[in-house]
Amino acid sequence: MLKFGIVVFPGSNCDHDCYHTIKHVLGHDARFVWHEETDISDYDCIIIPGGFSYGDYLRTGSIASLSPIMKSVSEYASAGGAVIGICNGFQVLVEAGLLPGSLIKNASLKFICKWVYLKLENNDTLFTSNMNKGDVLRIPVAHGEGNYFCTAEDLKELESNGQVVFRYSSPAGEVTEEANPNGSLNNIAGISNKEGNVLGMMPHPERCSEGIMGGEDGRAIFESLISNLHQKGRVKKEA
Amino acid sequence: MKEFRVKIEVKLKPVVLDPQGKTVLQALKNLGYDEVGDARIGKLIELTVNDGSTEKVKERVDEMCKKLLSNPVIENFEVNIEEQNA
């Protein structure tokens, strides 16, 4: 059984959704990790969940990125540990410098809460290897600041390294302006670091991992991660 | 130790689209202010700082801006420091 650590900041609100999906849907061990903790060496994967950490004060994710736990998460990621940031978690990861760029206000200025389609661009990451390149996933978004922005140099690098993992697309997988809900550069919905062990994405796979939620496409992301973590042998011996 | 009032203006870089500014621009035009060419929205942060000199304050505040108060990917900042009379 794998052990997932779910980081909780004041204002996180998707932590319980992640916990439910990992523990009750996928049958692995999940623990909440308060942002003041610093020892995360015992976990097989760290999830930074969605929400409104610190009320989105100053910039989304900015205050949370300076929490004591984020220094540990940074070291954990450098050592090859699996880290996934979802929605506000993605915003925290860019503010912490674990991923490039920034998430700015949606081009429409509106909070967007709806199902979107994502085209899988890279299946060579810890989180996507059970899928095929070009697969289309239906996953919900819920954010006011999901408009991915980065410098022209960073964008070039992201694209040439295959770090763009998911792009907003039509149900048929066409990457069009109409399919882009928030104005993100190149329809970017999710990116990884160069090594492929840190993923940040605005859509919520934890909200669609069982049929009762109206869709279960998110499950493939967690299942890819789980098979990879088993293979990597990072699994701790059960007591 | 002297007291300084520090004003920090944080603005979106010119290359970053500012949908909020665009919306405000449109609203101003709707009010009949056709002379307005552009509108950009930023933040104003005011600090009270106790330190030895303006130079020292400038150095420390620049550091604060880079570490927390602005995001260098999308924002520029300007610092204005005034010494307060005792």
Tab-separated table of C-alpha atoms in Angstrom:
chain	number	residue	atom	x	y	z
A	1	MET	CA	0.000	0.000	0.000
A	2	LEU	CA	1.308	3.439	-0.949
A	3	LYS	CA	1.264	6.358	1.440
A	4	PHE	CA	0.040	9.718	0.119
A	5	GLY	CA	0.592	12.955	2.046
A	6	ILE	CA	-2.016	15.633	1.406
A	7	VAL	CA	-0.773	19.080	2.406
A	8	VAL	CA	-3.277	21.251	4.252
A	9	PHE	CA	-2.926	25.045	4.359
A	10	PRO	CA	-5.395	27.400	6.032
A	11	GLY	CA	-7.968	27.744	3.230
A	12	SER	CA	-7.337	24.450	1.420
A	13	ASN	CA	-10.708	22.954	0.526
A	14	CYS	CA	-10.079	20.060	-1.870
A	15	ASP	CA	-7.953	18.175	0.661
A	16	HIS	CA	-10.855	15.922	1.644
A	17	ASP	CA	-11.719	15.175	-2.005
A	18	CYS	CA	-8.118	14.007	-2.542
A	19	TYR	CA	-8.225	11.984	0.678
A	20	HIS	CA	-11.458	10.282	-0.359
A	21	THR	CA	-10.158	9.430	-3.832
A	22	ILE	CA	-6.843	8.028	-2.623
A	23	LYS	CA	-8.214	6.150	0.369
A	24	HIS	CA	-11.704	5.021	-0.558
A	25	VAL	CA	-11.632	4.889	-4.349
A	26	LEU	CA	-8.058	3.711	-4.962
A	27	GLY	CA	-7.504	1.902	-1.658
A	28	HIS	CA	-4.199	3.478	-0.619
A	29	ASP	CA	-3.120	5.140	2.590
A	30	ALA	CA	-3.773	8.892	2.777
A	31	ARG	CA	-2.743	11.289	5.545
A	32	PHE	CA	-3.302	15.002	5.974
A	33	VAL	CA	-0.064	16.923	6.491
A	34	TRP	CA	-0.391	20.324	8.188
A	35	HIS	CA	1.631	23.079	6.497
A	36	GLU	CA	3.754	23.628	9.611
A	37	GLU	CA	5.152	20.105	9.472
A	38	THR	CA	8.543	19.552	7.871
A	39	ASP	CA	9.199	15.799	7.846
A	40	ILE	CA	7.606	14.234	4.775
A	41	SER	CA	10.261	11.596	4.108
A	42	ASP	CA	7.808	8.794	4.884
A	43	TYR	CA	5.435	9.524	1.979
A	44	ASP	CA	5.420	7.976	-1.505
A	45	CYS	CA	3.701	10.992	-3.010
A	46	ILE	CA	2.804	14.528	-1.925
A	47	ILE	CA	-0.434	16.126	-3.106
A	48	ILE	CA	-0.888	19.903	-2.886
A	49	PRO	CA	-4.683	20.190	-3.089
A	50	GLY	CA	-6.950	22.936	-4.373
A	51	GLY	CA	-8.637	25.679	-2.422
A	52	PHE	CA	-7.920	29.265	-1.478
A	53	SER	CA	-4.819	29.019	0.705
A	54	TYR	CA	-4.503	32.155	2.854
A	55	GLY	CA	-7.562	33.592	1.127
A	56	ASP	CA	-5.564	34.096	-2.090
A	57	TYR	CA	-4.044	37.186	-0.406
A	58	LEU	CA	-1.362	39.063	-2.365
A	59	ARG	CA	-1.267	36.507	-5.235
A	60	THR	CA	-2.790	33.043	-5.388
A	61	GLY	CA	-0.460	30.545	-3.723
A	62	SER	CA	2.134	33.178	-2.762
A	63	ILE	CA	1.831	32.998	1.025
A	64	ALA	CA	1.447	29.206	1.072
A	65	SER	CA	4.611	28.858	-1.029
A	66	LEU	CA	6.564	30.239	1.961
A	67	SER	CA	5.094	27.779	4.500
A	68	PRO	CA	7.570	25.591	6.394
A	69	ILE	CA	6.392	22.471	4.548
A	70	MET	CA	7.171	23.893	1.099
A	71	LYS	CA	10.925	23.856	1.783
A	72	SER	CA	10.592	20.129	2.510
A	73	VAL	CA	8.420	19.608	-0.591
A	74	SER	CA	11.078	21.342	-2.678
A	75	GLU	CA	13.819	19.056	-1.322
A	76	TYR	CA	11.537	16.035	-1.715
A	77	ALA	CA	10.951	16.940	-5.381
A	78	SER	CA	14.671	17.525	-6.065
A	79	ALA	CA	15.343	14.034	-4.717
A	80	GLY	CA	12.890	12.611	-7.289
A	81	GLY	CA	9.787	12.372	-5.071
A	82	ALA	CA	6.404	12.535	-6.785
A	83	VAL	CA	4.547	15.827	-6.239
A	84	ILE	CA	1.205	16.775	-7.766
A	85	GLY	CA	-0.353	20.220	-7.372
A	86	ILE	CA	-3.982	20.590	-8.350
A	87	CYS	CA	-5.618	23.989	-8.952
A	88	ASN	CA	-4.476	26.139	-6.005
A	89	GLY	CA	-1.787	23.453	-5.552
A	90	PHE	CA	-0.501	24.286	-9.049
A	91	GLN	CA	-0.496	27.979	-8.118
A	92	VAL	CA	1.522	27.154	-4.979
A	93	LEU	CA	4.051	25.117	-7.005
A	94	VAL	CA	4.725	27.967	-9.479
A	95	GLU	CA	5.045	30.501	-6.652
A	96	ALA	CA	7.459	28.134	-4.890
A	97	GLY	CA	9.534	27.911	-8.071
A	98	LEU	CA	9.034	24.151	-8.515
A	99	LEU	CA	7.394	24.807	-11.877
A	100	PRO	CA	7.917	27.777	-14.223
A	101	GLY	CA	5.425	30.535	-15.040
A	102	SER	CA	2.445	31.980	-13.237
A	103	LEU	CA	-1.344	31.618	-13.121
A	104	ILE	CA	-3.089	34.929	-13.634
A	105	LYS	CA	-6.701	36.044	-13.698
A	106	ASN	CA	-8.915	34.278	-16.252
A	107	ALA	CA	-9.177	36.301	-19.466
A	108	SER	CA	-12.972	36.501	-18.934
A	109	LEU	CA	-12.430	37.812	-15.362
A	110	LYS	CA	-15.002	35.228	-14.269
A	111	PHE	CA	-14.667	32.282	-11.926
A	112	ILE	CA	-15.095	29.252	-14.202
A	113	CYS	CA	-16.624	26.046	-12.889
A	114	LYS	CA	-17.350	23.489	-15.602
A	115	TRP	CA	-16.304	20.267	-17.294
A	116	VAL	CA	-13.517	20.704	-19.866
A	117	TYR	CA	-11.638	18.399	-22.217
A	118	LEU	CA	-7.897	17.876	-21.999
A	119	LYS	CA	-5.641	16.461	-24.653
A	120	LEU	CA	-2.777	14.403	-23.270
A	121	GLU	CA	0.446	15.709	-24.810
A	122	ASN	CA	3.031	13.713	-22.901
A	123	ASN	CA	2.598	10.197	-21.532
A	124	ASP	CA	6.209	9.986	-20.405
A	125	THR	CA	5.621	11.292	-16.867
A	126	LEU	CA	4.943	9.541	-13.565
A	127	PHE	CA	1.336	10.717	-13.815
A	128	THR	CA	0.374	9.825	-17.380
A	129	SER	CA	2.193	6.654	-18.424
A	130	ASN	CA	-0.944	4.456	-18.313
A	131	MET	CA	-2.468	6.584	-21.091
A	132	ASN	CA	-1.678	7.228	-24.727
A	133	LYS	CA	-0.481	10.473	-26.250
A	134	GLY	CA	-3.497	12.162	-27.832
A	135	ASP	CA	-6.015	10.683	-25.355
A	136	VAL	CA	-8.773	13.132	-24.416
A	137	LEU	CA	-9.843	13.356	-20.766
A	138	ARG	CA	-13.010	14.999	-19.470
A	139	ILE	CA	-12.213	16.688	-16.156
A	140	PRO	CA	-13.796	19.630	-14.312
A	141	VAL	CA	-12.134	23.000	-13.653
A	142	ALA	CA	-13.071	25.467	-10.909
A	143	HIS	CA	-10.880	28.549	-10.750
A	144	GLY	CA	-10.663	32.309	-11.069
A	145	GLU	CA	-6.904	32.418	-11.755
A	146	GLY	CA	-6.043	29.606	-14.134
A	147	ASN	CA	-4.699	31.610	-17.051
A	148	TYR	CA	-1.223	30.150	-17.549
A	149	PHE	CA	1.424	32.730	-18.379
A	150	CYS	CA	5.208	32.525	-18.683
A	151	THR	CA	8.056	34.283	-20.491
A	152	ALA	CA	8.620	33.536	-24.188
A	153	GLU	CA	11.861	31.731	-23.303
A	154	ASP	CA	10.158	29.568	-20.666
A	155	LEU	CA	7.376	28.714	-23.103
A	156	LYS	CA	9.852	27.664	-25.754
A	157	GLU	CA	11.643	25.488	-23.242
A	158	LEU	CA	8.410	23.928	-21.915
A	159	GLU	CA	7.314	23.048	-25.432
A	160	SER	CA	10.642	21.681	-26.628
A	161	ASN	CA	11.151	19.583	-23.482
A	162	GLY	CA	7.650	18.108	-23.694
A	163	GLN	CA	6.790	19.621	-20.313
A	164	VAL	CA	3.297	20.583	-21.489
A	165	VAL	CA	1.355	17.556	-20.246
A	166	PHE	CA	-2.259	18.645	-20.806
A	167	ARG	CA	-3.846	21.171	-23.166
A	168	TYR	CA	-7.466	22.346	-23.195
A	169	SER	CA	-9.080	20.858	-26.283
A	170	SER	CA	-12.391	20.056	-27.943
A	171	PRO	CA	-13.996	16.661	-27.164
A	172	ALA	CA	-12.278	15.413	-30.333
A	173	GLY	CA	-8.878	16.581	-29.116
A	174	GLU	CA	-8.530	19.676	-31.292
A	175	VAL	CA	-6.588	22.406	-29.523
A	176	THR	CA	-8.579	25.516	-30.419
A	177	GLU	CA	-9.161	28.979	-29.009
A	178	GLU	CA	-12.813	28.100	-28.293
A	179	ALA	CA	-11.692	25.161	-26.151
A	180	ASN	CA	-9.477	27.418	-24.015
A	181	PRO	CA	-11.580	28.367	-20.955
A	182	ASN	CA	-9.265	30.910	-19.354
A	183	GLY	CA	-6.820	32.420	-21.865
A	184	SER	CA	-3.850	30.159	-21.012
A	185	LEU	CA	-0.836	30.439	-23.333
A	186	ASN	CA	-0.897	27.601	-25.900
A	187	ASN	CA	-4.022	26.183	-24.154
A	188	ILE	CA	-1.814	24.935	-21.304
A	189	ALA	CA	-3.816	23.122	-18.597
A	190	GLY	CA	-0.989	21.219	-16.912
A	191	ILE	CA	2.817	21.116	-16.964
A	192	SER	CA	5.563	19.018	-15.414
A	193	ASN	CA	9.117	19.775	-14.412
A	194	LYS	CA	11.896	18.583	-16.736
A	195	GLU	CA	12.339	15.346	-14.818
A	196	GLY	CA	8.612	14.524	-14.963
A	197	ASN	CA	8.171	13.916	-11.212
A	198	VAL	CA	6.358	17.192	-10.430
A	199	LEU	CA	2.998	17.889	-12.080
A	200	GLY	CA	0.846	20.996	-11.785
A	201	MET	CA	-2.620	21.134	-13.323
A	202	MET	CA	-5.653	23.419	-13.008
A	203	PRO	CA	-8.361	20.756	-13.658
A	204	HIS	CA	-9.418	18.494	-10.777
A	205	PRO	CA	-8.797	14.755	-11.390
A	206	GLU	CA	-9.772	13.989	-7.764
A	207	ARG	CA	-13.294	15.219	-8.509
A	208	CYS	CA	-13.827	12.687	-11.285
A	209	SER	CA	-12.330	9.381	-10.246
A	210	GLU	CA	-15.541	7.398	-9.703
A	211	GLY	CA	-18.730	7.037	-11.739
A	212	ILE	CA	-20.989	8.641	-9.139
A	213	MET	CA	-19.155	11.960	-9.756
A	214	GLY	CA	-20.369	12.074	-13.347
A	215	GLY	CA	-17.087	10.960	-14.864
A	216	GLU	CA	-14.000	8.966	-13.946
A	217	ASP	CA	-11.323	10.146	-16.359
A	218	GLY	CA	-9.255	11.577	-13.497
A	219	ARG	CA	-8.573	8.119	-12.187
A	220	ALA	CA	-6.061	7.292	-14.960
A	221	ILE	CA	-3.757	10.003	-13.576
A	222	PHE	CA	-3.704	8.502	-10.077
A	223	GLU	CA	-3.471	4.957	-11.457
A	224	SER	CA	-0.458	5.886	-13.631
A	225	LEU	CA	1.177	7.379	-10.572
A	226	ILE	CA	0.416	4.321	-8.461
A	227	SER	CA	1.837	1.837	-10.994
A	228	ASN	CA	4.970	3.950	-11.381
A	229	LEU	CA	5.501	4.295	-7.649
A	230	HIS	CA	5.191	0.513	-7.268
A	231	GLN	CA	7.744	-0.015	-10.052
A	232	LYS	CA	10.144	2.557	-8.708
A	233	GLY	CA	10.342	0.595	-5.495
A	234	ARG	CA	9.808	3.674	-3.369
A	235	VAL	CA	7.126	1.709	-1.563
A	236	LYS	CA	7.793	1.394	2.130
A	237	LYS	CA	7.475	-1.970	3.812
A	238	GLU	CA	4.131	-2.283	5.506
A	239	ALA	CA	4.389	-2.509	9.266
B	1	MET	CA	16.915	54.202	14.285
B	2	LYS	CA	14.700	56.232	11.954
B	3	GLU	CA	11.188	55.630	10.712
B	4	PHE	CA	10.449	55.444	7.000
B	5	ARG	CA	7.202	55.305	5.061
B	6	VAL	CA	7.633	53.020	2.064
B	7	LYS	CA	5.245	52.909	-0.879
B	8	ILE	CA	5.578	50.033	-3.297
B	9	GLU	CA	3.761	50.048	-6.617
B	10	VAL	CA	3.394	46.601	-8.138
B	11	LYS	CA	2.370	46.649	-11.803
B	12	LEU	CA	1.761	43.952	-14.370
B	13	LYS	CA	4.525	43.883	-16.969
B	14	PRO	CA	3.513	45.479	-20.291
B	15	VAL	CA	3.592	42.062	-22.033
B	16	VAL	CA	1.065	40.593	-19.587
B	17	LEU	CA	-2.552	41.022	-20.648
B	18	ASP	CA	-4.607	42.862	-18.041
B	19	PRO	CA	-8.259	41.873	-18.535
B	20	GLN	CA	-9.235	43.850	-15.433
B	21	GLY	CA	-7.701	47.029	-16.877
B	22	LYS	CA	-9.411	46.390	-20.212
B	23	THR	CA	-12.793	46.043	-18.487
B	24	VAL	CA	-12.267	49.265	-16.530
B	25	LEU	CA	-11.212	51.017	-19.759
B	26	GLN	CA	-14.445	49.885	-21.405
B	27	ALA	CA	-16.488	51.098	-18.418
B	28	LEU	CA	-14.799	54.532	-18.581
B	29	LYS	CA	-15.619	54.736	-22.284
B	30	ASN	CA	-19.222	53.783	-21.510
B	31	LEU	CA	-19.293	56.796	-19.147
B	32	GLY	CA	-18.238	58.996	-22.043
B	33	TYR	CA	-14.551	59.409	-21.226
B	34	ASP	CA	-13.408	58.791	-24.782
B	35	GLU	CA	-10.074	60.499	-24.152
B	36	VAL	CA	-8.843	57.526	-22.092
B	37	GLY	CA	-6.467	55.444	-24.208
B	38	ASP	CA	-5.491	52.644	-21.825
B	39	ALA	CA	-6.054	51.426	-18.259
B	40	ARG	CA	-3.836	49.062	-16.283
B	41	ILE	CA	-4.499	47.905	-12.734
B	42	GLY	CA	-1.788	47.276	-10.159
B	43	LYS	CA	-1.320	47.201	-6.397
B	44	LEU	CA	-0.107	49.721	-3.853
B	45	ILE	CA	1.592	48.354	-0.749
B	46	GLU	CA	2.511	50.685	2.136
B	47	LEU	CA	5.056	49.705	4.766
B	48	THR	CA	6.385	51.405	7.876
B	49	VAL	CA	10.049	50.480	8.273
B	50	ASN	CA	12.476	51.181	11.090
B	51	ASP	CA	16.079	51.215	9.933
B	52	GLY	CA	19.292	53.261	9.824
B	53	SER	CA	19.263	54.874	6.386
B	54	THR	CA	17.301	55.260	3.144
B	55	GLU	CA	19.927	53.141	1.343
B	56	LYS	CA	19.529	50.303	3.823
B	57	VAL	CA	15.734	50.471	3.548
B	58	LYS	CA	15.937	50.440	-0.270
B	59	GLU	CA	18.174	47.374	-0.255
B	60	ARG	CA	15.914	45.442	2.126
B	61	VAL	CA	12.655	46.455	0.450
B	62	ASP	CA	13.983	45.461	-3.005
B	63	GLU	CA	14.720	42.059	-1.492
B	64	MET	CA	11.188	41.852	-0.024
B	65	CYS	CA	9.727	42.693	-3.432
B	66	LYS	CA	11.723	39.978	-5.163
B	67	LYS	CA	10.982	37.341	-2.508
B	68	LEU	CA	7.318	38.000	-1.820
B	69	LEU	CA	5.658	41.287	-2.687
B	70	SER	CA	5.917	40.942	-6.462
B	71	ASN	CA	6.122	38.013	-8.848
B	72	PRO	CA	9.009	38.683	-11.248
B	73	VAL	CA	7.400	36.471	-13.904
B	74	ILE	CA	4.466	38.836	-14.390
B	75	GLU	CA	5.106	42.016	-12.387
B	76	ASN	CA	7.453	45.000	-12.053
B	77	PHE	CA	7.756	47.084	-8.899
B	78	GLU	CA	8.691	50.649	-7.964
B	79	VAL	CA	9.761	51.682	-4.485
B	80	ASN	CA	9.316	55.130	-2.994
B	81	ILE	CA	10.849	55.844	0.432
B	82	GLU	CA	10.150	58.829	2.682
B	83	GLU	CA	11.842	59.451	6.010
B	84	GLN	CA	9.353	60.411	8.737
B	85	ASN	CA	10.105	63.323	11.050
B	86	ALA	CA	10.516	62.309	14.664
